[in-house]
């Protein structure tokens, strides 16, 4: 199972929207996808229609060892897409995990102990921080996908994230690689978006996906209906962009692991 952390410590960059819709697009291609909601806000769970009643077991229980992966997985309404939901208890997990042995490897250990052959790809939706939850995701992941809002402040946050990735790679997970940077909330009418777009490509080159995700009201409306935008309105510009991004992502997946899956 290929594990991809969707991470950016800056909030409001379209991280969860990216995780939900990429997971849906990948599932539509026939891949069996697992989405792990590691954000205490639980937005990925809500966006896939998983109400509080279905979150009795969550990523909190998985990290604290109170339940196995098989016990916390919930089927979504999207065929071939399962989710490990999150609930507010996760907000206290970073403090609780301090007393656990190998607290930075809790998610990795839980995945290693599970029957992960059930899925081909695992996307981990990280919280908007560089705390213990995100570090757990980076250690468990094979690669990281970074949604980056097309604004200058986002560039500062990106440098911090890349430094954290490098530290995790050196100390814990030498296999961790950057799968790509996806520009989100791109407004073609705004000159600033174009300038940021050019700067990011000049700095990072081919690491940046060619597809950019536009600002689109349908992407914002879909979570309130508990379904991904790709199902809510598959013809809107945002959905079409995520479909194109999923194609790019699949082309970058490690060939040997994809064939093994």
PDB file of C-alpha atoms in Angstrom:
ATOM      1  CA  UNK A   1       0.000   0.000   0.000  1.00  0.00           C
ATOM      2  CA  UNK A   2       1.391   3.342  -1.058  1.00  0.00           C
ATOM      3  CA  UNK A   3       1.117   5.920   1.731  1.00  0.00           C
ATOM      4  CA  UNK A   4       0.897   9.629   0.930  1.00  0.00           C
ATOM      5  CA  UNK A   5       0.722  12.381   3.552  1.00  0.00           C
ATOM      6  CA  UNK A   6      -1.257  15.446   2.453  1.00  0.00           C
ATOM      7  CA  UNK A   7       0.342  18.145   4.586  1.00  0.00           C
ATOM      8  CA  UNK A   8       0.789  21.868   5.020  1.00  0.00           C
ATOM      9  CA  UNK A   9       1.072  23.520   8.422  1.00  0.00           C
ATOM     10  CA  UNK A  10      -0.794  26.571   7.117  1.00  0.00           C
ATOM     11  CA  UNK A  11      -4.577  26.313   7.426  1.00  0.00           C
ATOM     12  CA  UNK A  12      -7.074  27.221   4.744  1.00  0.00           C
ATOM     13  CA  UNK A  13      -4.980  26.094   1.773  1.00  0.00           C
ATOM     14  CA  UNK A  14      -7.416  23.467   0.481  1.00  0.00           C
ATOM     15  CA  UNK A  15      -5.597  20.544   2.090  1.00  0.00           C
ATOM     16  CA  UNK A  16      -8.671  18.568   3.126  1.00  0.00           C
ATOM     17  CA  UNK A  17     -10.497  19.398  -0.098  1.00  0.00           C
ATOM     18  CA  UNK A  18      -7.484  18.064  -1.971  1.00  0.00           C
ATOM     19  CA  UNK A  19      -7.364  14.876   0.107  1.00  0.00           C
ATOM     20  CA  UNK A  20     -11.085  14.156  -0.318  1.00  0.00           C
ATOM     21  CA  UNK A  21     -11.246  14.764  -4.039  1.00  0.00           C
ATOM     22  CA  UNK A  22      -7.978  13.048  -4.903  1.00  0.00           C
ATOM     23  CA  UNK A  23      -9.106  10.024  -2.898  1.00  0.00           C
ATOM     24  CA  UNK A  24     -12.398  10.018  -4.815  1.00  0.00           C
ATOM     25  CA  UNK A  25     -10.676  10.401  -8.186  1.00  0.00           C
ATOM     26  CA  UNK A  26      -8.228   7.587  -7.432  1.00  0.00           C
ATOM     27  CA  UNK A  27     -11.076   5.321  -6.316  1.00  0.00           C
ATOM     28  CA  UNK A  28     -12.905   6.093  -9.562  1.00  0.00           C
ATOM     29  CA  UNK A  29      -9.949   4.654 -11.497  1.00  0.00           C
ATOM     30  CA  UNK A  30     -10.426   1.317  -9.748  1.00  0.00           C
ATOM     31  CA  UNK A  31      -7.845   1.715  -6.997  1.00  0.00           C
ATOM     32  CA  UNK A  32      -8.834   0.754  -3.461  1.00  0.00           C
ATOM     33  CA  UNK A  33      -8.221   3.873  -1.388  1.00  0.00           C
ATOM     34  CA  UNK A  34      -7.937   4.474   2.355  1.00  0.00           C
ATOM     35  CA  UNK A  35      -8.182   8.030   3.678  1.00  0.00           C
ATOM     36  CA  UNK A  36      -6.930   8.607   7.227  1.00  0.00           C
ATOM     37  CA  UNK A  37      -8.345  11.748   8.853  1.00  0.00           C
ATOM     38  CA  UNK A  38      -5.637  12.917  11.251  1.00  0.00           C
ATOM     39  CA  UNK A  39      -7.078  16.404  11.789  1.00  0.00           C
ATOM     40  CA  UNK A  40      -8.975  16.918  15.099  1.00  0.00           C
ATOM     41  CA  UNK A  41     -11.453  19.116  13.225  1.00  0.00           C
ATOM     42  CA  UNK A  42     -12.575  16.019  11.335  1.00  0.00           C
ATOM     43  CA  UNK A  43     -13.341  17.934   8.153  1.00  0.00           C
ATOM     44  CA  UNK A  44     -12.408  15.066   5.845  1.00  0.00           C
ATOM     45  CA  UNK A  45     -14.838  12.835   7.724  1.00  0.00           C
ATOM     46  CA  UNK A  46     -17.613  15.414   7.493  1.00  0.00           C
ATOM     47  CA  UNK A  47     -16.867  16.027   3.828  1.00  0.00           C
ATOM     48  CA  UNK A  48     -17.426  12.340   3.109  1.00  0.00           C
ATOM     49  CA  UNK A  49     -20.703  12.213   5.026  1.00  0.00           C
ATOM     50  CA  UNK A  50     -19.384  10.416   8.119  1.00  0.00           C
ATOM     51  CA  UNK A  51     -21.464  11.805  10.979  1.00  0.00           C
ATOM     52  CA  UNK A  52     -20.545  11.746  14.660  1.00  0.00           C
ATOM     53  CA  UNK A  53     -22.555   8.569  15.211  1.00  0.00           C
ATOM     54  CA  UNK A  54     -20.173   6.710  12.888  1.00  0.00           C
ATOM     55  CA  UNK A  55     -17.052   7.970  14.686  1.00  0.00           C
ATOM     56  CA  UNK A  56     -17.238   5.829  17.815  1.00  0.00           C
ATOM     57  CA  UNK A  57     -13.798   4.519  16.862  1.00  0.00           C
ATOM     58  CA  UNK A  58     -11.473   6.935  15.155  1.00  0.00           C
ATOM     59  CA  UNK A  59      -7.863   7.807  14.430  1.00  0.00           C
ATOM     60  CA  UNK A  60      -7.564   8.726  18.120  1.00  0.00           C
ATOM     61  CA  UNK A  61      -8.170   5.118  19.178  1.00  0.00           C
ATOM     62  CA  UNK A  62      -5.822   3.952  16.426  1.00  0.00           C
ATOM     63  CA  UNK A  63      -2.942   6.140  17.640  1.00  0.00           C
ATOM     64  CA  UNK A  64      -3.446   5.330  21.308  1.00  0.00           C
ATOM     65  CA  UNK A  65      -3.632   1.604  20.652  1.00  0.00           C
ATOM     66  CA  UNK A  66      -7.218   1.191  21.801  1.00  0.00           C
ATOM     67  CA  UNK A  67      -8.296  -0.190  18.421  1.00  0.00           C
ATOM     68  CA  UNK A  68      -6.783  -1.713  15.296  1.00  0.00           C
ATOM     69  CA  UNK A  69      -7.005  -0.279  11.798  1.00  0.00           C
ATOM     70  CA  UNK A  70      -9.642  -2.835  10.830  1.00  0.00           C
ATOM     71  CA  UNK A  71     -11.777  -1.760  13.812  1.00  0.00           C
ATOM     72  CA  UNK A  72     -11.722   1.967  12.999  1.00  0.00           C
ATOM     73  CA  UNK A  73     -12.209   1.859   9.212  1.00  0.00           C
ATOM     74  CA  UNK A  74     -15.587   3.084   7.936  1.00  0.00           C
ATOM     75  CA  UNK A  75     -16.936   2.587   4.429  1.00  0.00           C
ATOM     76  CA  UNK A  76     -17.938   5.759   2.611  1.00  0.00           C
ATOM     77  CA  UNK A  77     -20.629   6.220  -0.012  1.00  0.00           C
ATOM     78  CA  UNK A  78     -17.877   6.386  -2.625  1.00  0.00           C
ATOM     79  CA  UNK A  79     -17.144   2.901  -4.027  1.00  0.00           C
ATOM     80  CA  UNK A  80     -13.673   1.591  -3.104  1.00  0.00           C
ATOM     81  CA  UNK A  81     -13.037   4.498  -0.716  1.00  0.00           C
ATOM     82  CA  UNK A  82     -12.762   3.827   3.025  1.00  0.00           C
ATOM     83  CA  UNK A  83     -11.919   6.290   5.780  1.00  0.00           C
ATOM     84  CA  UNK A  84     -10.485   6.312   9.283  1.00  0.00           C
ATOM     85  CA  UNK A  85     -12.554   9.175  10.727  1.00  0.00           C
ATOM     86  CA  UNK A  86     -11.396  11.756  13.251  1.00  0.00           C
ATOM     87  CA  UNK A  87     -13.125  13.261  16.253  1.00  0.00           C
ATOM     88  CA  UNK A  88     -12.370  16.029  18.719  1.00  0.00           C
ATOM     89  CA  UNK A  89     -10.595  13.617  21.109  1.00  0.00           C
ATOM     90  CA  UNK A  90      -7.680  13.753  18.707  1.00  0.00           C
ATOM     91  CA  UNK A  91      -6.957  17.318  19.808  1.00  0.00           C
ATOM     92  CA  UNK A  92      -5.566  15.997  23.091  1.00  0.00           C
ATOM     93  CA  UNK A  93      -3.629  13.158  21.523  1.00  0.00           C
ATOM     94  CA  UNK A  94      -0.404  15.122  21.159  1.00  0.00           C
ATOM     95  CA  UNK A  95      -0.215  15.601  24.928  1.00  0.00           C
ATOM     96  CA  UNK A  96      -1.279  12.032  25.712  1.00  0.00           C
ATOM     97  CA  UNK A  97       1.205  10.511  23.274  1.00  0.00           C
ATOM     98  CA  UNK A  98       4.136  12.100  25.121  1.00  0.00           C
ATOM     99  CA  UNK A  99       4.023   9.234  27.604  1.00  0.00           C
ATOM    100  CA  UNK A 100       3.882   6.550  24.898  1.00  0.00           C
ATOM    101  CA  UNK A 101       6.920   4.598  23.770  1.00  0.00           C
ATOM    102  CA  UNK A 102       7.995   5.572  20.224  1.00  0.00           C
ATOM    103  CA  UNK A 103       5.288   8.223  20.196  1.00  0.00           C
ATOM    104  CA  UNK A 104       6.393   9.479  16.782  1.00  0.00           C
ATOM    105  CA  UNK A 105       5.886   6.040  15.205  1.00  0.00           C
ATOM    106  CA  UNK A 106       2.382   5.224  16.460  1.00  0.00           C
ATOM    107  CA  UNK A 107       0.663   5.541  13.083  1.00  0.00           C
ATOM    108  CA  UNK A 108       3.411   3.679  11.253  1.00  0.00           C
ATOM    109  CA  UNK A 109       3.213   0.809  13.738  1.00  0.00           C
ATOM    110  CA  UNK A 110      -0.579   0.653  13.457  1.00  0.00           C
ATOM    111  CA  UNK A 111      -0.384   0.454   9.665  1.00  0.00           C
ATOM    112  CA  UNK A 112       2.391  -2.125   9.736  1.00  0.00           C
ATOM    113  CA  UNK A 113       0.288  -4.340  12.012  1.00  0.00           C
ATOM    114  CA  UNK A 114      -2.790  -4.113   9.779  1.00  0.00           C
ATOM    115  CA  UNK A 115      -3.945  -6.006   6.707  1.00  0.00           C
ATOM    116  CA  UNK A 116      -2.970  -3.175   4.399  1.00  0.00           C
ATOM    117  CA  UNK A 117      -3.269  -5.362   1.291  1.00  0.00           C
ATOM    118  CA  UNK A 118      -6.953  -4.377   1.360  1.00  0.00           C
ATOM    119  CA  UNK A 119      -5.997  -1.006  -0.134  1.00  0.00           C
ATOM    120  CA  UNK A 120      -3.729   0.177  -2.924  1.00  0.00           C
ATOM    121  CA  UNK A 121      -3.244   3.778  -1.786  1.00  0.00           C
ATOM    122  CA  UNK A 122      -3.498   5.497   1.590  1.00  0.00           C
ATOM    123  CA  UNK A 123      -3.904   9.277   1.842  1.00  0.00           C
ATOM    124  CA  UNK A 124      -3.278  10.847   5.264  1.00  0.00           C
ATOM    125  CA  UNK A 125      -5.003  14.199   5.827  1.00  0.00           C
ATOM    126  CA  UNK A 126      -2.761  16.032   8.301  1.00  0.00           C
ATOM    127  CA  UNK A 127      -3.714  18.836  10.711  1.00  0.00           C
ATOM    128  CA  UNK A 128      -2.598  22.424   9.945  1.00  0.00           C
ATOM    129  CA  UNK A 129       0.468  22.239  12.186  1.00  0.00           C
ATOM    130  CA  UNK A 130       3.902  20.628  12.406  1.00  0.00           C
ATOM    131  CA  UNK A 131       3.149  18.886  15.686  1.00  0.00           C
ATOM    132  CA  UNK A 132       3.265  15.254  16.755  1.00  0.00           C
ATOM    133  CA  UNK A 133       0.284  14.213  14.618  1.00  0.00           C
ATOM    134  CA  UNK A 134       1.897  15.507  11.438  1.00  0.00           C
ATOM    135  CA  UNK A 135       5.246  13.965  12.384  1.00  0.00           C
ATOM    136  CA  UNK A 136       3.462  10.616  12.830  1.00  0.00           C
ATOM    137  CA  UNK A 137       2.021  10.988   9.335  1.00  0.00           C
ATOM    138  CA  UNK A 138       5.396  11.893   7.800  1.00  0.00           C
ATOM    139  CA  UNK A 139       7.088   8.910   9.419  1.00  0.00           C
ATOM    140  CA  UNK A 140       4.326   6.558   8.261  1.00  0.00           C
ATOM    141  CA  UNK A 141       4.241   7.935   4.704  1.00  0.00           C
ATOM    142  CA  UNK A 142       6.312   7.031   1.681  1.00  0.00           C
ATOM    143  CA  UNK A 143       5.844  10.501   0.209  1.00  0.00           C
ATOM    144  CA  UNK A 144       4.235  13.874   0.853  1.00  0.00           C
ATOM    145  CA  UNK A 145       1.869  15.937  -1.270  1.00  0.00           C
ATOM    146  CA  UNK A 146       1.771  19.645  -0.427  1.00  0.00           C
ATOM    147  CA  UNK A 147      -1.286  21.753  -1.313  1.00  0.00           C
ATOM    148  CA  UNK A 148      -0.063  25.345  -1.621  1.00  0.00           C
ATOM    149  CA  UNK A 149      -2.353  28.335  -1.782  1.00  0.00           C
ATOM    150  CA  UNK A 150      -1.391  30.824  -4.484  1.00  0.00           C
ATOM    151  CA  UNK A 151      -0.370  33.649  -2.135  1.00  0.00           C
ATOM    152  CA  UNK A 152       2.990  34.938  -0.880  1.00  0.00           C
ATOM    153  CA  UNK A 153       2.498  34.035   2.803  1.00  0.00           C
ATOM    154  CA  UNK A 154       2.100  30.415   1.733  1.00  0.00           C
ATOM    155  CA  UNK A 155       5.661  30.422   0.390  1.00  0.00           C
ATOM    156  CA  UNK A 156       7.037  31.157   3.862  1.00  0.00           C
ATOM    157  CA  UNK A 157       5.128  28.240   5.319  1.00  0.00           C
ATOM    158  CA  UNK A 158       6.373  25.965   2.550  1.00  0.00           C
ATOM    159  CA  UNK A 159      10.007  26.544   3.507  1.00  0.00           C
ATOM    160  CA  UNK A 160       9.243  25.566   7.124  1.00  0.00           C
ATOM    161  CA  UNK A 161       7.460  22.425   5.973  1.00  0.00           C
ATOM    162  CA  UNK A 162      10.333  21.406   3.706  1.00  0.00           C
ATOM    163  CA  UNK A 163      12.765  21.846   6.604  1.00  0.00           C
ATOM    164  CA  UNK A 164      10.594  19.566   8.752  1.00  0.00           C
ATOM    165  CA  UNK A 165      10.440  16.990   5.965  1.00  0.00           C
ATOM    166  CA  UNK A 166      14.226  17.023   5.717  1.00  0.00           C
ATOM    167  CA  UNK A 167      14.613  16.548   9.494  1.00  0.00           C
ATOM    168  CA  UNK A 168      12.156  13.634   9.465  1.00  0.00           C
ATOM    169  CA  UNK A 169      14.007  12.113   6.513  1.00  0.00           C
ATOM    170  CA  UNK A 170      17.373  12.375   8.269  1.00  0.00           C
ATOM    171  CA  UNK A 171      16.254  11.106  11.676  1.00  0.00           C
ATOM    172  CA  UNK A 172      13.337   8.738  11.126  1.00  0.00           C
ATOM    173  CA  UNK A 173      12.252   8.040   7.558  1.00  0.00           C
ATOM    174  CA  UNK A 174      14.986   8.135   4.884  1.00  0.00           C
ATOM    175  CA  UNK A 175      12.477   6.833   2.324  1.00  0.00           C
ATOM    176  CA  UNK A 176      10.288   9.947   2.585  1.00  0.00           C
ATOM    177  CA  UNK A 177      10.110  11.911  -0.654  1.00  0.00           C
ATOM    178  CA  UNK A 178       8.147  14.892  -1.942  1.00  0.00           C
ATOM    179  CA  UNK A 179       5.594  13.594  -4.404  1.00  0.00           C
ATOM    180  CA  UNK A 180       4.650  17.079  -5.510  1.00  0.00           C
ATOM    181  CA  UNK A 181       3.320  20.545  -4.726  1.00  0.00           C
ATOM    182  CA  UNK A 182      -0.213  21.359  -5.888  1.00  0.00           C
ATOM    183  CA  UNK A 183      -1.172  25.006  -6.314  1.00  0.00           C
ATOM    184  CA  UNK A 184      -4.686  25.595  -4.970  1.00  0.00           C
ATOM    185  CA  UNK A 185      -7.216  28.442  -4.855  1.00  0.00           C
ATOM    186  CA  UNK A 186      -5.732  29.869  -8.034  1.00  0.00           C
ATOM    187  CA  UNK A 187      -7.534  32.958  -9.352  1.00  0.00           C
ATOM    188  CA  UNK A 188      -6.634  33.720 -12.970  1.00  0.00           C
ATOM    189  CA  UNK A 189      -8.115  37.212 -12.622  1.00  0.00           C
ATOM    190  CA  UNK A 190      -5.655  38.029  -9.851  1.00  0.00           C
ATOM    191  CA  UNK A 191      -2.150  39.062 -10.896  1.00  0.00           C
ATOM    192  CA  UNK A 192      -0.836  37.954  -7.500  1.00  0.00           C
ATOM    193  CA  UNK A 193      -1.817  34.340  -8.163  1.00  0.00           C
ATOM    194  CA  UNK A 194       0.124  34.439 -11.399  1.00  0.00           C
ATOM    195  CA  UNK A 195       3.209  35.876  -9.707  1.00  0.00           C
ATOM    196  CA  UNK A 196       3.156  33.236  -6.965  1.00  0.00           C
ATOM    197  CA  UNK A 197       2.632  30.554  -9.592  1.00  0.00           C
ATOM    198  CA  UNK A 198       5.730  31.707 -11.481  1.00  0.00           C
ATOM    199  CA  UNK A 199       7.831  32.028  -8.306  1.00  0.00           C
ATOM    200  CA  UNK A 200       6.930  28.545  -7.079  1.00  0.00           C
ATOM    201  CA  UNK A 201       7.767  26.983 -10.419  1.00  0.00           C
ATOM    202  CA  UNK A 202      11.031  28.920 -10.618  1.00  0.00           C
ATOM    203  CA  UNK A 203      12.049  27.698  -7.140  1.00  0.00           C
ATOM    204  CA  UNK A 204      10.807  24.097  -7.243  1.00  0.00           C
ATOM    205  CA  UNK A 205      10.656  23.252 -10.929  1.00  0.00           C
ATOM    206  CA  UNK A 206       9.121  19.910 -11.837  1.00  0.00           C
ATOM    207  CA  UNK A 207       8.168  19.200  -8.211  1.00  0.00           C
ATOM    208  CA  UNK A 208       5.139  21.448  -8.832  1.00  0.00           C
ATOM    209  CA  UNK A 209       2.230  19.702 -10.543  1.00  0.00           C
ATOM    210  CA  UNK A 210       1.239  21.195 -13.882  1.00  0.00           C
ATOM    211  CA  UNK A 211      -2.418  21.186 -12.845  1.00  0.00           C
ATOM    212  CA  UNK A 212      -3.561  24.134 -10.728  1.00  0.00           C
ATOM    213  CA  UNK A 213      -6.769  24.036  -8.683  1.00  0.00           C
ATOM    214  CA  UNK A 214      -8.904  27.128  -9.287  1.00  0.00           C
ATOM    215  CA  UNK A 215     -11.034  28.996  -6.789  1.00  0.00           C
ATOM    216  CA  UNK A 216     -14.439  27.412  -7.282  1.00  0.00           C
ATOM    217  CA  UNK A 217     -17.639  27.818  -5.277  1.00  0.00           C
ATOM    218  CA  UNK A 218     -18.654  24.202  -5.952  1.00  0.00           C
ATOM    219  CA  UNK A 219     -15.587  22.977  -4.088  1.00  0.00           C
ATOM    220  CA  UNK A 220     -16.732  24.992  -1.064  1.00  0.00           C
ATOM    221  CA  UNK A 221     -20.354  23.862  -1.273  1.00  0.00           C
ATOM    222  CA  UNK A 222     -19.759  20.131  -1.561  1.00  0.00           C
ATOM    223  CA  UNK A 223     -18.668  19.428   2.076  1.00  0.00           C
ATOM    224  CA  UNK A 224     -21.949  20.804   3.433  1.00  0.00           C
ATOM    225  CA  UNK A 225     -23.699  18.023   1.497  1.00  0.00           C
ATOM    226  CA  UNK A 226     -21.340  15.354   2.807  1.00  0.00           C
ATOM    227  CA  UNK A 227     -20.082  14.365  -0.640  1.00  0.00           C
ATOM    228  CA  UNK A 228     -16.907  15.115  -2.623  1.00  0.00           C
ATOM    229  CA  UNK A 229     -17.073  17.852  -5.243  1.00  0.00           C
ATOM    230  CA  UNK A 230     -16.371  15.216  -7.899  1.00  0.00           C
ATOM    231  CA  UNK A 231     -19.771  13.713  -7.117  1.00  0.00           C
ATOM    232  CA  UNK A 232     -21.557  16.955  -6.207  1.00  0.00           C
ATOM    233  CA  UNK A 233     -20.697  18.499  -9.586  1.00  0.00           C
ATOM    234  CA  UNK A 234     -18.188  16.552 -11.652  1.00  0.00           C
ATOM    235  CA  UNK A 235     -18.286  19.102 -14.473  1.00  0.00           C
ATOM    236  CA  UNK A 236     -17.321  22.169 -12.441  1.00  0.00           C
ATOM    237  CA  UNK A 237     -13.807  23.592 -13.018  1.00  0.00           C
ATOM    238  CA  UNK A 238     -12.659  22.476  -9.565  1.00  0.00           C
ATOM    239  CA  UNK A 239     -13.683  18.858 -10.124  1.00  0.00           C
ATOM    240  CA  UNK A 240     -12.117  18.766 -13.568  1.00  0.00           C
ATOM    241  CA  UNK A 241      -8.890  20.126 -12.103  1.00  0.00           C
ATOM    242  CA  UNK A 242      -8.783  17.436  -9.395  1.00  0.00           C
ATOM    243  CA  UNK A 243      -9.356  14.737 -12.004  1.00  0.00           C
ATOM    244  CA  UNK A 244      -6.398  16.098 -13.966  1.00  0.00           C
ATOM    245  CA  UNK A 245      -4.323  16.303 -10.776  1.00  0.00           C
ATOM    246  CA  UNK A 246      -5.147  12.671  -9.976  1.00  0.00           C
ATOM    247  CA  UNK A 247      -3.824  11.644 -13.393  1.00  0.00           C
ATOM    248  CA  UNK A 248      -0.570  13.466 -12.698  1.00  0.00           C
ATOM    249  CA  UNK A 249      -0.331  11.936  -9.241  1.00  0.00           C
ATOM    250  CA  UNK A 250      -0.801   8.408 -10.576  1.00  0.00           C
ATOM    251  CA  UNK A 251       1.985   8.992 -13.093  1.00  0.00           C
ATOM    252  CA  UNK A 252       4.326   9.878 -10.225  1.00  0.00           C
ATOM    253  CA  UNK A 253       3.520   6.905  -8.007  1.00  0.00           C
ATOM    254  CA  UNK A 254       6.414   4.449  -7.578  1.00  0.00           C
ATOM    255  CA  UNK A 255       5.938   2.007 -10.448  1.00  0.00           C
ATOM    256  CA  UNK A 256       7.037  -1.051  -8.538  1.00  0.00           C
ATOM    257  CA  UNK A 257       4.722  -0.358  -5.616  1.00  0.00           C
ATOM    258  CA  UNK A 258       1.804   0.460  -7.920  1.00  0.00           C
ATOM    259  CA  UNK A 259       2.284  -2.836  -9.773  1.00  0.00           C
ATOM    260  CA  UNK A 260       2.581  -4.742  -6.520  1.00  0.00           C
ATOM    261  CA  UNK A 261      -0.684  -3.199  -5.329  1.00  0.00           C
TER     262      UNK A 261
END
